[in-house]
Coordinates of C-alpha atoms in Angstrom, one line a residue:
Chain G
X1 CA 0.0 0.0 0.0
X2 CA 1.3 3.6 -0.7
X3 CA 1.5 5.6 2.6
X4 CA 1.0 8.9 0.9
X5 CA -3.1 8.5 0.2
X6 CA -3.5 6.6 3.5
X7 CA -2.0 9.6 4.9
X8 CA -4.3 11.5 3.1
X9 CA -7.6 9.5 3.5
X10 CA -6.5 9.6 7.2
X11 CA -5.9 13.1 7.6
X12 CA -9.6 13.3 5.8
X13 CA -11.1 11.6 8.4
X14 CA -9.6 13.0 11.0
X15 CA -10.9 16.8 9.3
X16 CA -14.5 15.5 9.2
X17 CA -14.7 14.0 12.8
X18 CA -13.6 17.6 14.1
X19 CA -16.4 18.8 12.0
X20 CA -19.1 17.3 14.1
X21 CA -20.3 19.1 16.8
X22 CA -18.7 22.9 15.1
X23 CA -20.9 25.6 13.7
X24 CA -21.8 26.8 10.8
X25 CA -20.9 30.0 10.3
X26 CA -19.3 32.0 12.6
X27 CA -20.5 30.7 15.9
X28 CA -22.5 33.2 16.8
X29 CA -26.4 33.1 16.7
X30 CA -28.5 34.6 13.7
X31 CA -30.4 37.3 15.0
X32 CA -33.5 38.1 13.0
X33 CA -33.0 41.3 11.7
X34 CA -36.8 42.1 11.8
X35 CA -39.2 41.1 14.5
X36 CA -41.8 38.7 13.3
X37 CA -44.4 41.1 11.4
X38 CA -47.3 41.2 9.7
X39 CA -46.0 42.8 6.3
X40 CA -43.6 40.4 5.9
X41 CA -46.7 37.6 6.7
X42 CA -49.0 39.5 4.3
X43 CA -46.2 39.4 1.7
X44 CA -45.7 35.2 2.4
X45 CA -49.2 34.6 2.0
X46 CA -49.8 36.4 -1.0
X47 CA -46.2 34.6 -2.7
X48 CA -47.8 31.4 -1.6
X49 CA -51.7 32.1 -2.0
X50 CA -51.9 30.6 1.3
X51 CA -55.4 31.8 2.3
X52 CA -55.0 30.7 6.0
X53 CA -57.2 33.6 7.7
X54 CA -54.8 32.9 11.1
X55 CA -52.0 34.7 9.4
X56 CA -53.7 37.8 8.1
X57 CA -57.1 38.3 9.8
X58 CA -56.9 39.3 13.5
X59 CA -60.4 39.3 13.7
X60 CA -60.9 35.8 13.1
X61 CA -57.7 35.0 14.3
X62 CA -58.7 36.0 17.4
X63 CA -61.7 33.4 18.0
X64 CA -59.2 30.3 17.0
X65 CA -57.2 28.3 19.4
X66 CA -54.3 30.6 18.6
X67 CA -56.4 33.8 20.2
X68 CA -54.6 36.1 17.2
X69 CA -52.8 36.3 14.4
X70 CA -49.3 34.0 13.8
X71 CA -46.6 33.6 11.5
X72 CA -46.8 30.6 9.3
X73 CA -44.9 28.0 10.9
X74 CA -42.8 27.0 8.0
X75 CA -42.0 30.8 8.0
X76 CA -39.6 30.1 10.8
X77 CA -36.4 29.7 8.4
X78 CA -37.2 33.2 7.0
X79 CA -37.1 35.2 10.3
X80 CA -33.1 35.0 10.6
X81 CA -32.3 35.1 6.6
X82 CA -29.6 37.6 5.9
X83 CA -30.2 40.4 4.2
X84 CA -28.4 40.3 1.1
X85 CA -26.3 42.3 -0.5
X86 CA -27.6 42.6 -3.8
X87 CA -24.2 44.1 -5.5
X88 CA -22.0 41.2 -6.2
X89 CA -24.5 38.0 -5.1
X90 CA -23.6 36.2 -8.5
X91 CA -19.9 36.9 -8.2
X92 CA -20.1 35.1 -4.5
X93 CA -21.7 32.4 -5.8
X94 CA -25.1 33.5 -4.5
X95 CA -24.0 33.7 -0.7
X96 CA -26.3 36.8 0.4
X97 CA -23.2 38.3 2.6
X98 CA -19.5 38.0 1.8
X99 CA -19.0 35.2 4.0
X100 CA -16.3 35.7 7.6
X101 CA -13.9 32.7 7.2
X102 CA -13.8 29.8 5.9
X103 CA -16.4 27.6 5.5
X104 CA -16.7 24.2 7.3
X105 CA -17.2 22.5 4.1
X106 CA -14.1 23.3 2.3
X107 CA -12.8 20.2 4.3
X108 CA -14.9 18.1 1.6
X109 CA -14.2 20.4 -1.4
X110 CA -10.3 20.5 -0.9
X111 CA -11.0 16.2 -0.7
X112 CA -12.5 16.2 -4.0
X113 CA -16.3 16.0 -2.8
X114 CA -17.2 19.4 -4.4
X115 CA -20.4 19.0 -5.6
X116 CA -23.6 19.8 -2.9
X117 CA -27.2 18.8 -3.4
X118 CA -29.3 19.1 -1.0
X119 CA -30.9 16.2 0.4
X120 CA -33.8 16.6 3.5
X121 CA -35.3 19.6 5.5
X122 CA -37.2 18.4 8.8
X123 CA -38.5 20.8 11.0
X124 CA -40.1 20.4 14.3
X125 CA -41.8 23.6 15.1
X126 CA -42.7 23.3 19.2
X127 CA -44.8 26.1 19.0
X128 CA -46.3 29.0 16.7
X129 CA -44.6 32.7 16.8
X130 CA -46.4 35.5 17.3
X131 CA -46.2 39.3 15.9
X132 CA -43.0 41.5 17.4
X133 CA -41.1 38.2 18.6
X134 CA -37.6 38.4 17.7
X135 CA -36.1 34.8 16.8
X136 CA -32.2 33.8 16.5
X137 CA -30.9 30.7 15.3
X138 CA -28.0 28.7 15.8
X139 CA -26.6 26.0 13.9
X140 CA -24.0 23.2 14.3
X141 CA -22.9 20.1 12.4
X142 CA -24.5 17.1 13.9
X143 CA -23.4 14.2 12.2
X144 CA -21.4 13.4 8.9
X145 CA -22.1 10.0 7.3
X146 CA -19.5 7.4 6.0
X147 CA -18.7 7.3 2.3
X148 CA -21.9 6.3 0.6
X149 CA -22.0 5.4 -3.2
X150 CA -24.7 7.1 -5.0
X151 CA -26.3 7.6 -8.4
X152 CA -24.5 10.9 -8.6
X153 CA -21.0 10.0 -6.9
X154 CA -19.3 8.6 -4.2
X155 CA -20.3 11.3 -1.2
X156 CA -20.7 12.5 2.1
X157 CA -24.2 13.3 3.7
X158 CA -23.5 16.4 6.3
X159 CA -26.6 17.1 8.5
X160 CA -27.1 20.3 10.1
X161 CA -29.6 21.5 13.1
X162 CA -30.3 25.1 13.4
X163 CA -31.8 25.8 16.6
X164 CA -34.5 28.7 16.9
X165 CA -35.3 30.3 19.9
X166 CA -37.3 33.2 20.8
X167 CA -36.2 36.2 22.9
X168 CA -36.5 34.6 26.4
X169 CA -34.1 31.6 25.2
X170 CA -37.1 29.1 24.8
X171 CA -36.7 26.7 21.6
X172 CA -39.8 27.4 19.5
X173 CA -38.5 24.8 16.4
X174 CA -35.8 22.8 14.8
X175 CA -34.5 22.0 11.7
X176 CA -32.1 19.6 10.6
X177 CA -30.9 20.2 7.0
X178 CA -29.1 17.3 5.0
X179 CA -26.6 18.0 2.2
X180 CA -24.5 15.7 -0.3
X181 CA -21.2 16.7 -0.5
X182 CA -20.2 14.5 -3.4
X183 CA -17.7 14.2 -5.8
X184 CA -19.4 14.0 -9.6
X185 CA -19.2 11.4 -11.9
X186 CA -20.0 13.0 -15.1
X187 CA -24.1 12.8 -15.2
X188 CA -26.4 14.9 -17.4
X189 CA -27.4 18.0 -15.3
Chain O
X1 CA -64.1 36.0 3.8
X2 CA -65.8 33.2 3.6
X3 CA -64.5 31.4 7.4
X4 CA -62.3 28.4 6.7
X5 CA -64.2 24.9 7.6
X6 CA -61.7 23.3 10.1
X7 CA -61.7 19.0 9.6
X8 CA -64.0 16.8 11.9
X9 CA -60.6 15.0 13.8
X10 CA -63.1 12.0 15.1
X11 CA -63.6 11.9 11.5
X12 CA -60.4 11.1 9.8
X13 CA -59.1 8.0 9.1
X14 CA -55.9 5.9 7.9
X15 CA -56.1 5.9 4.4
X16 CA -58.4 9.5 3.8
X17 CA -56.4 11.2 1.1
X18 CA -56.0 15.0 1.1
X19 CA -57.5 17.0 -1.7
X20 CA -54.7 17.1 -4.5
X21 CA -53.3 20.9 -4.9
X22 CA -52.0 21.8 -8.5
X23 CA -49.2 24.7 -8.4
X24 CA -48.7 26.4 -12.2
X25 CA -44.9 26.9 -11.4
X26 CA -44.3 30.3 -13.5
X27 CA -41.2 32.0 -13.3
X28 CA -43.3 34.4 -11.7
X29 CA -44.1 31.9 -9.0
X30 CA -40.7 31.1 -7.9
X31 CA -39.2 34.9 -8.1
X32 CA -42.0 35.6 -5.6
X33 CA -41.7 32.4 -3.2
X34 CA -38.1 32.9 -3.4
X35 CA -38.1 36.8 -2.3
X36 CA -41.1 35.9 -0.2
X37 CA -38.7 34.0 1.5
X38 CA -35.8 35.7 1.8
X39 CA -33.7 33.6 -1.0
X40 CA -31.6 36.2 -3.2
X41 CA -29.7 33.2 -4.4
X42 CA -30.0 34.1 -8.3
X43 CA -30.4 30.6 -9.4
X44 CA -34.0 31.5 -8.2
X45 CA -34.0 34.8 -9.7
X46 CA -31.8 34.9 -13.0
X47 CA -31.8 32.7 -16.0
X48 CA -28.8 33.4 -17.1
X49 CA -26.9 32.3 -14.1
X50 CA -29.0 29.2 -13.6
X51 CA -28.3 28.7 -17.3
X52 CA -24.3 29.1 -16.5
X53 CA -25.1 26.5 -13.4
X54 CA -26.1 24.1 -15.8
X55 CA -30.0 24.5 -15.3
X56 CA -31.9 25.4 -18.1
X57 CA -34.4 27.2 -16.2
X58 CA -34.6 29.1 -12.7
X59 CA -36.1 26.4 -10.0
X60 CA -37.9 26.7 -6.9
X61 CA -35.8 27.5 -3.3
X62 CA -36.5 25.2 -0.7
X63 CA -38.1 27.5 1.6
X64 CA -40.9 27.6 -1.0
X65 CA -41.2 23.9 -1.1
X66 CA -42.4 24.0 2.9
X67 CA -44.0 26.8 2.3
X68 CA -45.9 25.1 -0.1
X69 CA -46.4 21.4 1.7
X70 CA -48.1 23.7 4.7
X71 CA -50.1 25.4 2.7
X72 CA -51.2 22.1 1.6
X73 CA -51.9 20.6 5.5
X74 CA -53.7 23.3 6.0
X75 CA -55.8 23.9 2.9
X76 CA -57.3 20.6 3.9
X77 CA -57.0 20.3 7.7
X78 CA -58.1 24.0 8.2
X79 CA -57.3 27.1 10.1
X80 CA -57.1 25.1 13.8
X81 CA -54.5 23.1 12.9
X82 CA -50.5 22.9 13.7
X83 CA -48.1 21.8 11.5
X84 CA -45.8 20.3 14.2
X85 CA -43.3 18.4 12.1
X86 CA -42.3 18.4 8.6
X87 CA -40.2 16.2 7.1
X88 CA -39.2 16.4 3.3
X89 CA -36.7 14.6 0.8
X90 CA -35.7 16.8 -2.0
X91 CA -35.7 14.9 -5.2
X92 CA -35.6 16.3 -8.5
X93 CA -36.1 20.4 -9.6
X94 CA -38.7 22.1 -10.0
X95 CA -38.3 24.6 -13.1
X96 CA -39.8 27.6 -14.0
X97 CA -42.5 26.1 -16.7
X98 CA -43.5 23.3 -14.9
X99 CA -46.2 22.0 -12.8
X100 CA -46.6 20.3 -9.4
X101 CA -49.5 18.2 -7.9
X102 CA -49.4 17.6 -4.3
X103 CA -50.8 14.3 -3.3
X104 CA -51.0 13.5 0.8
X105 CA -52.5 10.1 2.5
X106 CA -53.2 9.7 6.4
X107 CA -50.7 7.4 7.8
X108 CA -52.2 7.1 11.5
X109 CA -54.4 9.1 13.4
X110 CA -54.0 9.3 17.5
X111 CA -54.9 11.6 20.2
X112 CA -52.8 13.4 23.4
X113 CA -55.6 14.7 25.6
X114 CA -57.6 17.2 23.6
X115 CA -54.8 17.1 21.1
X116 CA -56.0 15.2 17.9
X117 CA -52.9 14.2 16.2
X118 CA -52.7 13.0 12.6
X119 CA -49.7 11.9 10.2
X120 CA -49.7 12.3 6.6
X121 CA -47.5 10.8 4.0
X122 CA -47.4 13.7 1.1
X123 CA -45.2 14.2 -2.5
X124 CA -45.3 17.0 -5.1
X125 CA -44.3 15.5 -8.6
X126 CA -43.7 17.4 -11.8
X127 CA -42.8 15.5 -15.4
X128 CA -39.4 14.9 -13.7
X129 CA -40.7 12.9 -10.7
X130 CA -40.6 13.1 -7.4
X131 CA -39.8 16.7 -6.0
X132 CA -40.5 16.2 -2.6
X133 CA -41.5 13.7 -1.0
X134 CA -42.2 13.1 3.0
X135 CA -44.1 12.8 6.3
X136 CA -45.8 15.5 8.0
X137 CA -47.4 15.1 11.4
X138 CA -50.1 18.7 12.5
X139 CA -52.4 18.7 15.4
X140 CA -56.0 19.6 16.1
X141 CA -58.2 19.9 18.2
X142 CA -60.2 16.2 18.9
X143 CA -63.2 18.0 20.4
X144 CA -64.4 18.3 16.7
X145 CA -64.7 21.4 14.3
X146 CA -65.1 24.9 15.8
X147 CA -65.2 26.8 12.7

């Protein structure tokens, strides 16, 4: 056997155990840079023609179970999106902000495994959030599979749980968001 | 407005499917989820750079794909209920031109106190195939309909 990819593949490993556990990012938690509103409800709704009268009718909103109105629960993600800077988006490869760092997953690009596809988005949303509550979100690398063969190359799945909580600390979801960091193998795109 | 009718929960059943919703994706359609959202990534924006990416069309962001599998619970289960878990697989794109029909079946139905609980399996599928596919589980009230 030649040492020098066993040294490699080793030092690989070793790069992607270390990865479990870190954020992503720079550590610090996402602040939502608006409280939860109800333009930026009115403004889901109509994108999505969602005519649930819980998000946008505090009248009737207030006789349901909820006792007024609340953000759409899938909305959660939204809250702590970054506010782009338009100028340049393309050029940085669609990342909204220039980005602090390095990212975590160069440890898979520098490997080889440059391709990402994402995979799975499972939320768990505890409870629904209600107007002028300001979220933040953290998010760390929870697990990063073996090599897997699949139809598209021989990758990695990296999963990902962002943790939101609202101003007093309380968790009010979770997602856990499942990439392929994979390296291709020539298929039609 | 015409007040949502909220689902009888001592009505449902294993095996009740969930009426089908049919989403005209227009390019139109995904800019707007996509901003909606809070997605400037110009693959959902810009044909030219999708083009460059090796798309031939813009495609939908993810955040509209929940956004869209909610709006589907709750078309059917009504303004009561709680999406408490979503869980989706991401399978092929869904481009600008395109069409998806959500389809959803009940999986198991169970109840924690007043708390009717209900699990559906759902998938949106264009010409391509799957495009999502996965289990949702939303709550509502088992003392019946209070619309």
């Amino acid at each position: 056997m030649n040492a020098e990819p066993n040294d490699a593949s080793a030092n690989f490993a070793h790069a992607v155990a270390a990865l479990v556990g870190r954020p992503v990012g720079s550590g610090k938690a996402s602040v939502a840079p608006d409280p939860v509103n109800q333009p930026m409800i009115r403004h889901w709704a109509a994108a999505f023609e969602d005519t649930n009268p819980v998000y946008t009718d505090p009248e009737f909103a207030a006789g349901t179970r909820f006792g007024g109105i609340v953000a759409p629960p899938l909305m959660l993600q939204t809250w702590t999106m970054a506010t782009p800077m338009i100028t340049g988006i393309a050029e940085r490869g669609g990342a909204p902000v220039p980005s602090e760092g390095t990212s975590p997953m160069t440890v898979f690009d520098e490997a080889g495994f440059v391709g990402t596809l994402a995979s799975n988005s499972e939320f768990e949303i505890m409870r629904y959030l209600r107007i002028g509550e300001t979220i933040s979100a953290t998010t760390i690398i929870e697990s990063v599979s073996e090599q897997k063969k699949t139809r598209i190359g021989p990758g990695h799945f990296v999963t990902w749980v962002t943790t939101y909580v609202d101003d007093s600390g309380e968790t009010v979801g979770i997602q856990r968001f499942r990439i392929l960091k994979f390296k291709p193998e020539g298929v039609p795109s | 407005m015409k007040a949502p009718i909220n689902i009888d929960f001592s009505q449902v059943k294993v095996g009740d499917e969930l009426p089908q919703l049919f989403i005209d994706v227009t390019a139109t359609v995904v800019v707007a989820g996509a901003i909606a959202t809070r997605d400037f990534m110009p693959v959902h924006h810009d044909r030219n750079y999708a083009n460059k990416q090796g798309a031939p069309e813009i495609f939908m962001n993810i955040l509209s794909d929940t956004a869209y599998c909610s709006r589907f619970l709750t078309d059917w289960a009504g303004p009561e209920a709680m999406v408490r878990k979503l869980s989706i697989r991401l399978g092929v794109p869904a481009f600008a031109g395109s069409a998806l029909t959500y389809t959803g079946t009940v999986t198991a139905v169970s109840q924690r106190g007043t708390e009717g609980i209900i699990e559906i399996s759902l998938r949106a599928t264009n010409d391509l195939g799957d495009h999502v596919s996965g289990v949702a589980v939303i709550g509502l009230p088992a003392s019946g309909a209070s619309a």
